[in-house]
Each structure stands twice: as C-alpha cells, then as structure tokens.
Amino acid sequence: MTANAPVTQDVLTIPRKLPEGGKINLVGLTREALHDVLVQHGTPEKQAKMRVNQIWQWIYGWGVRDFALMTNLAKPYRALLEEHFTVEIPEMVSKQVSEDGTRKYLVRIAGGHEVEVVYIPEDGRGTLCVSSQVGCTLTCSFCHTGTQKLVRNLTAGEIVGQIMMARDDLGEWPEKGAPKNETRLLSNIVLMGMGEPLYNFENVRDAMKIAMDGEGIALGRRRITLSTSGVVPEIHRTAQEIGCLLAVSFHATTDETRDKLVPINKKWNIKALLDALREYPKATNSERITFEYVMLNGVNDTDEDAHRLVKLLEGIPAKVNLIPFNEWPGAPYKRSSNNRIRAFATILMQAGYASPIRTPRGEDIMAACGQLKSATERARKSRAQIAAETGQA
Ligand code: SAH
Ligand code: SF4
C-alpha cells in the first residue's frame, strides 16, 4: 500500500445482536433503542420509561452487568431480561503498563478482532484514548494504524464498552447510592485511537451520547475530543449531533505535502477543510479547534511551514498541538529535532496561537499516538517492508 491508495470507506459493520444465544446486547443502545427493545420483549409500555432509567443506571452508573444484581427490579422481571438480553463489553486480552503509568489495553471484540485502548494518567485525572475502528481505511503515511489491512467499524457498544472496561480496570464505578464521585481517574476521552471516527459516525455518536448522559458515565461534552483526518461532509454533523470538541489532523501547509501525508486531502483539500472548520458552529474562543501537527524531520517542519500555518489559521478559533513523530518499526519518517520543534512552536506562539508540544506517553509499550496496531496485525509486514521487497519504495 502506498500513501496514494484510493480513499475508501467500504467497511463492514456488524449488527448489534451478538451471536451468543441470539441475545441482544444492551450496551451501546441509545435510551430510545433500549426503550424499544424492552417493549418488544415483554416490558409493558407504561413501565418502559422507568425500566430504561433503572437499567441505564445499573449499567452506566454503577457498572453492574449481571441482571441478578439489579436488586430494584422484581425477580421475574430480571429473569425476563436474562432470557432476552446480555450486558457485554469487549474482553480485555492484555494490559501493559508503561514506566510513565500509561496503560495500553488490547481488547477483543466480536469476530475475534482486536483494538487497542490507551489510558494516560495525569495528576490524579486521566484521558482514555478510544478506538473507533479496527484498523483504518485511510493510509496516512506516518501512521502505524494506517498500515493495517483489516478494517471493520466498531459498534456503539464496542466503543462505549472501551470506556466501561477502563473504568472496571481503574476500579472507578461508584457504589449504588453513593454520592456522585467527583474524583475521576478517567476524566477525559479522546477519539484518537485506531480508526477514523467520522467514517463510523452513527456508532461514534451513539457511544458518545451514552458517555455524556448525566445518569451514567456523565462525562461533559467538553471532556470529549474527536479527532478527524478531515472527513469534510461529516464535520458539521459532529457539532450538531455530538457537540464534543474537535481536533483535526492537519499536518501540512501545502496540498502537495498533505496529499502525501494525509491522503484524504486528495478528496477534500486544505481549502475545503478550512472552509468547513470556519463554519464549525461550535468553534468559539472557549472551544477552539485543535490542529494536530505531527513534526516530521525535513518534511513539514520548516519556518516557512510555520508561517504558512499561521496564515491558514486566520479566522478560525484554533490552537495547535505539535506532536513529535512517534516512530514504529519500518516507519518512513524521522522525528524533528527538539530545537526544530521549539522554533516552530515559537513562530506560532508569536502569532498568538497556543501551541503545546505533546509529550509522547507510553512509548516503551508502543502506546503513543499513531503507534497503535493490533498485535496480530503488527506481526505482519510493515508497508515499508512490503514496498522495499516489491521494489515499490
Ligand atoms: N483517525 C483520526 C484519529 C486517530 S489518529 C485522525 O487521523 O485524526 C490520532 C492522532 O495521532 C492524529 O492526529 C494522527 O495524525 C496522529 N498520528 C498518527 N500517527 C502518528 C505518529 N506515528 N506519530 C505521531 N502522531 C501520529
Ligand atoms: Fe487513519 Fe488517523 Fe491513522 Fe490517518 S492518522 S491512517 S486517519 S488512524
């Protein structure tokens, strides 16, 4: 595969129904969908609203996934639920903990596929980096996930299930009846794991709605950041239907370079992307759009690039997040030097843009941005290896 591979979004999405006994998994259903399946399977319409609230609180408020433990429901009703439904989240296959405390989980989903989820602790709080697809149909040339062939969309349950799994691991579910726990080890979500979230819009939206629901996981919309490579037609919807913060993988200041780094640029170029961002209804000074910019030695890191970037950002409430390139086996780029990154940041700051340099976390366990690729896939050859062997480098 090369960076010039066509942009495609032909990916498989599996139905919500899990194969196991034909039972319906309740995790990932919106409140409306939960209401509907309960009614379809014997809950009287009159009671349905109350039952939705009760079940919702058990699952998302207290992390209880065994109907038998849902003690405010009558026993026969629990048996009815048991007969038709399951409450399942993806299975944690392994956990690695970095020297810096970053945790990387390998998670198995239906069909035996695997995705990675990363928890990054910071001063008693922490950010969970969630995946939206197995692999990614896009082929950004600096991204390890982009070298993964196998792609499938995650269901809403598999996306919110990653958050629930992390809460399990962090021991962060409050006891029933306890006051709302304000210390949040898992305080923020970034959709920056594997996959392009805007190519799996509905599932990502439903999962984030569940994560934001005040009666459950209750993360505020400003605690969630969705990162996109630039799926222009879906950007507007992100503001309207999810309402979270937006980050954009910008990474280059000319179409020529961006075409190579982020090939979706050939479909929606820099101008089209910036036009969409200028109209992003949620962009305000308090909710600025984050421009992610990976620092690649000799590729996109000159002073001219920094000045061009400043020009391009005009009129958009923006901040820039400079990401030192995280290397992976066979990667075709090198990280810019610290001096180069600082010089680039200085130009942006002098133009009035906050431009923090992202500290790579969990590098020793390959958990840093762009290093994710499921273990089974990682064992396969890298794009560079394949290209070298076939003479297409
Ligand atoms: N598909 C989405 C979200 C996942 S990637 C997107 O592309 O925005 C999350 C961030 O990590 C993106 O900004 C991506 O460009 C960046 N990234 C990918 N590979 C990287 C690498 N090897 N080093 C540093 N950042 C990388
Ligand atoms: Fe996909 Fe994002 Fe990686 Fe590009 S950077 S290949 S869009 S995960």
Coordinates of C-alpha atoms and ligand atoms in Angstrom, one line a residue:
M1 CA 0.0 0.0 0.0
T2 CA 1.2 3.5 -0.6
A3 CA 0.0 6.9 0.5
N4 CA -1.6 7.2 -2.8
A5 CA -4.1 4.4 -2.2
P6 CA -7.6 5.5 -3.0
V7 CA -9.7 6.8 -0.1
T8 CA -12.5 4.3 0.7
Q9 CA -14.9 3.7 3.4
D10 CA -16.2 0.3 2.5
V11 CA -16.0 -1.3 5.8
L12 CA -18.0 -4.0 7.5
T13 CA -20.3 -3.1 10.3
I14 CA -21.8 -6.0 12.3
P15 CA -25.3 -5.9 13.7
R16 CA -25.8 -5.1 17.4
K17 CA -27.0 -8.6 18.0
L18 CA -24.3 -10.8 19.4
P19 CA -24.2 -14.4 18.2
E20 CA -24.2 -15.8 21.7
G21 CA -27.7 -17.4 22.1
G22 CA -29.2 -14.8 19.9
K23 CA -29.5 -12.4 22.9
I24 CA -29.4 -8.7 22.3
N25 CA -26.5 -6.8 24.0
L26 CA -27.9 -3.8 25.7
V27 CA -24.6 -2.0 25.8
G28 CA -24.5 0.7 23.2
L29 CA -28.2 1.1 22.7
T30 CA -29.4 4.7 23.0
R31 CA -32.1 5.4 25.5
E32 CA -34.7 5.2 22.7
A33 CA -33.4 2.0 21.3
L34 CA -33.3 0.5 24.8
H35 CA -36.9 1.5 25.3
D36 CA -37.9 -0.2 22.1
V37 CA -36.2 -3.5 22.7
L38 CA -37.6 -3.7 26.2
V39 CA -41.1 -3.2 24.9
Q40 CA -40.5 -5.6 22.1
H41 CA -39.6 -8.3 24.6
G42 CA -42.3 -8.0 27.2
T43 CA -41.9 -4.8 29.2
P44 CA -45.2 -3.1 29.4
E45 CA -45.2 0.2 27.6
K46 CA -46.4 2.0 30.8
Q47 CA -43.3 0.9 32.7
A48 CA -40.8 1.1 30.0
K49 CA -39.5 4.6 30.8
M50 CA -38.9 3.7 34.4
R51 CA -37.2 0.5 33.4
V52 CA -34.9 2.2 31.0
N53 CA -33.8 4.6 33.8
Q54 CA -33.2 1.8 36.2
I55 CA -31.3 -0.4 33.8
W56 CA -29.4 2.5 32.5
Q57 CA -28.2 3.4 36.0
W58 CA -27.1 -0.1 36.7
I59 CA -25.2 -0.4 33.6
Y60 CA -23.6 3.0 33.1
G61 CA -23.9 4.5 36.6
W62 CA -22.7 1.6 38.7
G63 CA -21.0 -0.7 36.2
V64 CA -23.3 -3.7 37.0
R65 CA -23.7 -6.1 34.2
D66 CA -25.4 -9.0 35.9
F67 CA -29.2 -8.8 35.8
A68 CA -29.3 -10.9 39.0
L69 CA -27.6 -8.0 40.9
M70 CA -30.1 -5.4 39.7
T71 CA -31.9 -5.5 43.0
N72 CA -34.5 -2.9 42.5
L73 CA -36.1 -5.0 39.7
A74 CA -38.5 -7.7 40.6
K75 CA -37.1 -11.2 40.3
P76 CA -39.4 -12.4 37.5
Y77 CA -38.5 -9.2 35.6
R78 CA -34.8 -9.9 36.0
A79 CA -35.5 -13.4 34.6
L80 CA -37.2 -11.9 31.6
L81 CA -34.3 -9.7 30.9
E82 CA -31.9 -12.5 31.3
E83 CA -33.8 -14.5 28.8
H84 CA -33.6 -11.9 26.0
F85 CA -30.6 -9.7 26.8
T86 CA -26.9 -9.6 27.7
V87 CA -24.8 -6.8 29.0
E88 CA -21.5 -7.3 27.4
I89 CA -18.4 -5.2 26.8
P90 CA -15.3 -6.1 24.9
E91 CA -13.0 -8.6 26.5
M92 CA -9.6 -7.3 27.8
V93 CA -7.0 -9.6 26.4
S94 CA -3.9 -8.0 27.8
K95 CA -2.8 -4.9 29.7
Q96 CA 0.6 -3.3 29.5
V97 CA 1.7 -0.6 31.9
S98 CA 4.4 1.9 30.8
E99 CA 7.1 3.3 33.0
D100 CA 5.2 6.6 33.0
G101 CA 2.0 4.9 34.1
T102 CA 0.3 4.9 30.7
R103 CA -1.8 1.7 30.3
K104 CA -2.4 0.1 27.0
Y105 CA -5.1 -2.5 26.7
L106 CA -5.6 -5.0 24.0
V107 CA -9.3 -5.6 23.6
R108 CA -11.0 -8.4 21.7
I109 CA -14.4 -7.7 20.0
A110 CA -16.9 -9.9 18.3
G111 CA -15.4 -11.8 15.4
G112 CA -12.1 -12.2 17.2
H113 CA -10.8 -8.8 16.1
E114 CA -8.7 -6.7 18.3
V115 CA -8.3 -3.0 19.0
E116 CA -6.1 -1.0 21.4
V117 CA -7.2 1.4 24.1
V118 CA -4.8 3.7 25.9
Y119 CA -5.2 5.3 29.4
I120 CA -3.0 8.2 30.0
P121 CA -2.9 9.3 33.7
E122 CA -2.2 12.9 34.6
D123 CA -2.2 14.5 38.1
G124 CA -5.0 12.3 39.5
R125 CA -7.1 12.6 36.4
G126 CA -6.6 10.9 33.1
T127 CA -7.5 10.6 29.4
L128 CA -8.7 7.5 27.7
C129 CA -7.8 7.2 24.0
V130 CA -10.6 5.2 22.4
S131 CA -10.6 3.4 19.1
S132 CA -13.5 3.7 16.6
Q133 CA -12.5 1.1 14.0
V134 CA -10.4 -2.0 13.8
G135 CA -7.6 -0.6 11.6
C136 CA -8.4 2.4 9.4
T137 CA -9.3 2.6 5.7
L138 CA -7.2 5.7 5.3
T139 CA -3.5 5.3 4.7
C140 CA -1.7 8.3 6.3
S141 CA 1.9 7.5 5.6
F142 CA 3.2 8.3 9.1
C143 CA 0.6 6.3 11.0
H144 CA 1.0 2.7 12.1
T145 CA -2.7 2.1 12.2
G146 CA -2.9 3.1 8.5
T147 CA -0.7 0.1 7.6
Q148 CA -3.3 -2.3 9.0
K149 CA -5.2 -4.1 6.2
L150 CA -8.1 -5.4 8.2
V151 CA -10.8 -2.9 8.9
R152 CA -14.2 -3.0 10.5
N153 CA -16.3 -0.4 12.2
L154 CA -16.8 -0.8 15.9
T155 CA -20.4 -0.9 17.1
A156 CA -21.6 1.8 19.6
G157 CA -21.4 -0.9 22.3
E158 CA -17.8 -1.7 21.5
I159 CA -16.9 2.0 21.6
V160 CA -18.6 2.8 24.9
G161 CA -17.5 -0.6 26.1
Q162 CA -13.9 0.5 26.0
I163 CA -14.7 3.2 28.5
M164 CA -16.5 0.8 30.7
M165 CA -13.6 -1.7 30.5
A166 CA -11.2 1.1 31.6
R167 CA -13.5 2.0 34.5
D168 CA -13.5 -1.6 35.6
D169 CA -9.7 -1.7 35.5
L170 CA -9.4 1.6 37.3
G171 CA -11.9 0.5 39.9
E172 CA -13.9 3.6 39.3
W173 CA -17.6 2.6 39.5
P174 CA -19.4 4.2 42.4
E175 CA -21.4 2.1 44.8
K176 CA -25.1 2.2 44.3
G177 CA -26.5 5.1 46.4
A178 CA -23.1 6.7 47.0
P179 CA -22.7 10.4 46.2
K180 CA -21.5 11.1 42.7
N181 CA -17.9 10.5 42.7
E182 CA -16.0 13.7 41.7
T183 CA -12.6 12.3 41.6
R184 CA -12.3 11.0 38.1
L185 CA -9.3 8.9 37.2
L186 CA -11.0 8.7 33.8
S187 CA -11.9 12.3 33.2
N188 CA -11.5 12.8 29.5
I189 CA -12.0 10.9 26.3
V190 CA -10.1 11.4 23.1
L191 CA -11.2 9.6 19.9
M192 CA -7.7 9.3 18.8
G193 CA -7.1 5.6 18.9
M194 CA -7.4 3.3 15.9
G195 CA -9.7 4.4 13.1
E196 CA -11.3 7.4 11.5
P197 CA -14.3 8.3 13.8
L198 CA -16.1 10.2 11.1
Y199 CA -16.2 7.1 8.9
N200 CA -18.2 5.4 11.6
F201 CA -20.3 8.4 12.5
E202 CA -23.5 6.9 13.9
N203 CA -21.8 4.4 16.2
V204 CA -19.4 7.0 17.5
R205 CA -22.3 9.5 18.0
D206 CA -24.4 7.0 19.9
A207 CA -21.5 5.9 22.1
M208 CA -20.5 9.4 23.0
K209 CA -24.2 10.3 23.8
I210 CA -24.1 7.4 26.2
A211 CA -20.8 8.6 27.7
M212 CA -22.2 12.1 28.1
D213 CA -25.6 11.0 29.6
G214 CA -25.8 12.6 33.1
E215 CA -27.3 9.5 34.7
G216 CA -24.4 7.3 33.8
I217 CA -20.8 7.8 32.8
A218 CA -21.6 11.5 32.8
L219 CA -18.6 13.0 31.0
G220 CA -19.3 16.5 29.9
R221 CA -19.3 17.2 26.2
R222 CA -16.2 19.4 26.6
R223 CA -14.3 16.4 28.1
I224 CA -14.6 14.6 24.8
T225 CA -12.4 15.4 21.8
L226 CA -13.0 13.8 18.4
S227 CA -10.0 13.7 16.1
T228 CA -10.6 13.5 12.3
S229 CA -8.2 13.4 9.4
G230 CA -10.7 15.7 7.6
V231 CA -13.9 14.0 6.5
V232 CA -15.4 17.3 5.5
P233 CA -19.0 16.3 5.0
E234 CA -19.3 14.9 8.5
I235 CA -17.7 17.8 10.3
H236 CA -20.8 19.9 10.6
R237 CA -22.7 16.9 11.9
T238 CA -20.2 16.4 14.6
A239 CA -21.1 19.8 16.1
Q240 CA -24.8 19.3 15.8
E241 CA -25.2 15.7 16.7
I242 CA -22.4 15.1 19.2
G243 CA -21.4 18.6 20.3
C244 CA -17.9 17.5 21.5
L245 CA -14.6 19.3 20.9
L246 CA -13.0 18.8 17.6
A247 CA -9.4 18.1 16.6
V248 CA -8.1 17.9 13.1
S249 CA -5.1 16.0 11.8
F250 CA -3.7 18.9 9.7
H251 CA 0.0 18.0 9.5
A252 CA 0.9 20.0 6.4
T253 CA 0.6 23.5 4.9
T254 CA 0.6 22.8 1.2
D255 CA -1.7 20.4 -0.6
E256 CA 1.3 18.8 -2.2
T257 CA 2.7 17.7 1.1
R258 CA -0.7 17.0 2.7
D259 CA -1.7 14.7 -0.2
K260 CA 1.3 12.5 0.7
L261 CA 0.8 12.6 4.5
V262 CA -3.0 12.5 4.8
P263 CA -4.2 11.1 1.5
I264 CA -7.9 12.1 2.2
N265 CA -6.6 15.5 1.3
K266 CA -7.0 14.5 -2.3
K267 CA -10.7 14.2 -1.8
W268 CA -11.1 17.2 0.5
N269 CA -8.1 19.6 0.2
I270 CA -6.8 22.2 2.6
K271 CA -9.2 24.8 1.4
A272 CA -12.3 22.6 1.6
L273 CA -11.2 21.5 5.1
L274 CA -10.6 25.1 6.3
D275 CA -13.9 26.2 4.9
A276 CA -15.7 23.5 6.8
L277 CA -13.8 24.4 10.0
R278 CA -14.6 28.1 9.6
E279 CA -18.2 27.2 9.6
Y280 CA -18.0 24.8 12.5
P281 CA -20.8 26.1 14.7
K282 CA -19.2 25.1 17.9
A283 CA -15.9 26.8 17.3
T284 CA -15.5 29.7 19.7
N285 CA -12.7 31.1 21.7
S286 CA -13.5 28.9 24.6
E287 CA -14.0 25.9 22.4
R288 CA -11.2 26.2 19.9
I289 CA -10.5 23.6 17.3
T290 CA -7.2 21.7 17.9
F291 CA -5.0 21.5 14.9
E292 CA -2.8 18.4 15.3
Y293 CA 0.5 18.7 13.6
V294 CA 3.0 15.8 13.5
M295 CA 6.6 17.0 13.4
L296 CA 8.4 15.1 10.6
N297 CA 12.0 15.9 10.1
G298 CA 12.6 17.7 6.8
V299 CA 9.0 17.1 5.6
N300 CA 6.7 19.7 7.2
D301 CA 8.8 21.4 9.9
T302 CA 10.4 24.5 8.4
D303 CA 9.9 28.1 9.5
E304 CA 8.1 28.7 6.2
D305 CA 5.6 25.9 7.1
A306 CA 5.0 27.6 10.5
H307 CA 4.4 31.0 8.8
R308 CA 2.1 29.4 6.3
L309 CA 0.2 27.6 9.0
V310 CA -0.4 30.9 10.8
K311 CA -1.8 32.3 7.6
L312 CA -4.1 29.3 7.0
L313 CA -5.5 29.5 10.5
E314 CA -6.7 33.1 10.1
G315 CA -10.3 33.4 11.1
I316 CA -10.6 30.1 12.9
P317 CA -10.6 29.9 16.7
A318 CA -7.7 27.4 16.9
K319 CA -4.9 26.0 18.9
V320 CA -2.1 23.9 17.5
N321 CA -0.9 20.7 19.1
L322 CA 2.6 19.8 17.9
I323 CA 3.1 16.1 18.0
P324 CA 6.7 14.8 17.9
F325 CA 6.6 11.9 15.4
N326 CA 6.4 8.6 17.2
E327 CA 8.4 6.0 15.3
W328 CA 7.3 2.5 14.6
P329 CA 9.1 -0.4 13.0
G330 CA 9.6 0.4 9.3
A331 CA 8.3 3.9 9.6
P332 CA 9.4 6.1 6.6
Y333 CA 10.0 9.3 8.7
K334 CA 12.1 10.6 11.5
R335 CA 11.1 12.9 14.3
S336 CA 12.1 16.5 14.0
S337 CA 14.8 17.7 16.5
N338 CA 13.7 19.3 19.7
N339 CA 15.2 22.6 18.6
R340 CA 13.3 22.5 15.3
I341 CA 10.0 21.7 17.2
R342 CA 10.6 24.6 19.6
A343 CA 11.5 27.0 16.8
F344 CA 8.2 26.0 15.0
A345 CA 6.3 26.5 18.2
T346 CA 7.8 29.9 18.8
I347 CA 6.6 31.2 15.5
L348 CA 3.1 30.0 16.2
M349 CA 3.1 31.5 19.7
Q350 CA 4.4 34.8 18.5
A351 CA 1.4 34.8 16.1
G352 CA -0.9 34.3 19.2
Y353 CA -1.6 30.6 18.9
A354 CA -1.3 28.3 21.9
S355 CA 0.9 25.6 20.6
P356 CA 1.8 23.0 23.2
I357 CA 4.2 20.2 22.3
R358 CA 2.6 16.9 23.1
T359 CA 4.8 14.8 25.3
P360 CA 4.9 11.3 23.9
R361 CA 3.4 8.9 26.5
G362 CA 3.8 5.2 26.8
E363 CA 6.4 5.0 24.1
D364 CA 8.1 2.0 25.7
I365 CA 4.9 -0.1 25.2
M366 CA 4.1 1.4 21.7
A367 CA 1.1 3.2 23.1
A368 CA 1.9 6.7 21.8
C369 CA -0.2 8.4 19.1
G370 CA -0.1 6.6 15.8
Q371 CA 1.7 3.6 17.1
L372 CA -1.4 1.5 17.6
K373 CA -1.9 -1.6 15.5
S374 CA -3.3 -4.7 16.9
A375 CA -0.8 -7.3 17.9
T376 CA -1.8 -9.9 15.4
E377 CA -1.5 -7.3 12.6
R378 CA 1.7 -5.9 14.0
A379 CA 3.3 -9.2 13.3
R380 CA 2.6 -8.7 9.7
K381 CA 5.0 -6.9 7.4
S382 CA 5.0 -3.1 7.5
R383 CA 4.2 -1.1 4.4
A384 CA 7.8 -0.1 4.1
Q385 CA 9.0 -3.7 4.2
I386 CA 6.5 -4.7 1.6
A387 CA 7.4 -1.8 -0.6
A388 CA 11.1 -2.5 -0.3
E389 CA 10.6 -6.1 -1.1
T390 CA 8.5 -5.5 -4.2
G391 CA 10.6 -2.6 -5.4
Q392 CA 7.9 0.0 -5.0
A393 CA 9.5 2.1 -2.3
Ligands
SAH1 N1 -8.1 8.9 12.5 C1 -8.1 10.1 13.3 C2 -7.9 9.8 14.8 C3 -6.8 8.8 15.1 S1 -5.1 9.3 15.0 C4 -7.2 11.1 12.8 O1 -6.4 10.8 12.0 O2 -7.3 12.3 13.3 C5 -4.8 10.5 16.3 C6 -3.6 11.4 16.0 O3 -2.3 10.8 16.0 C7 -3.8 12.1 14.7 O4 -3.6 13.5 14.7 C8 -2.7 11.4 13.9 O5 -2.4 12.1 12.7 C9 -1.6 11.3 14.9 N2 -0.6 10.3 14.5 C10 -0.7 9.2 13.7 N3 0.4 8.5 13.6 C11 1.3 9.2 14.3 C12 2.7 9.0 14.7 N4 3.4 8.0 14.2 N5 3.3 9.9 15.5 C13 2.6 11.0 16.0 N6 1.3 11.2 15.7 C14 0.7 10.3 14.9
SF4_2 FE1 -6.4 6.6 10.0 FE2 -6.0 8.7 11.6 FE3 -4.0 6.9 11.1 FE4 -4.8 8.5 9.2 S1 -3.8 9.1 11.1 S2 -4.4 6.3 9.0 S3 -7.0 8.7 9.5 S4 -5.9 6.5 12.2

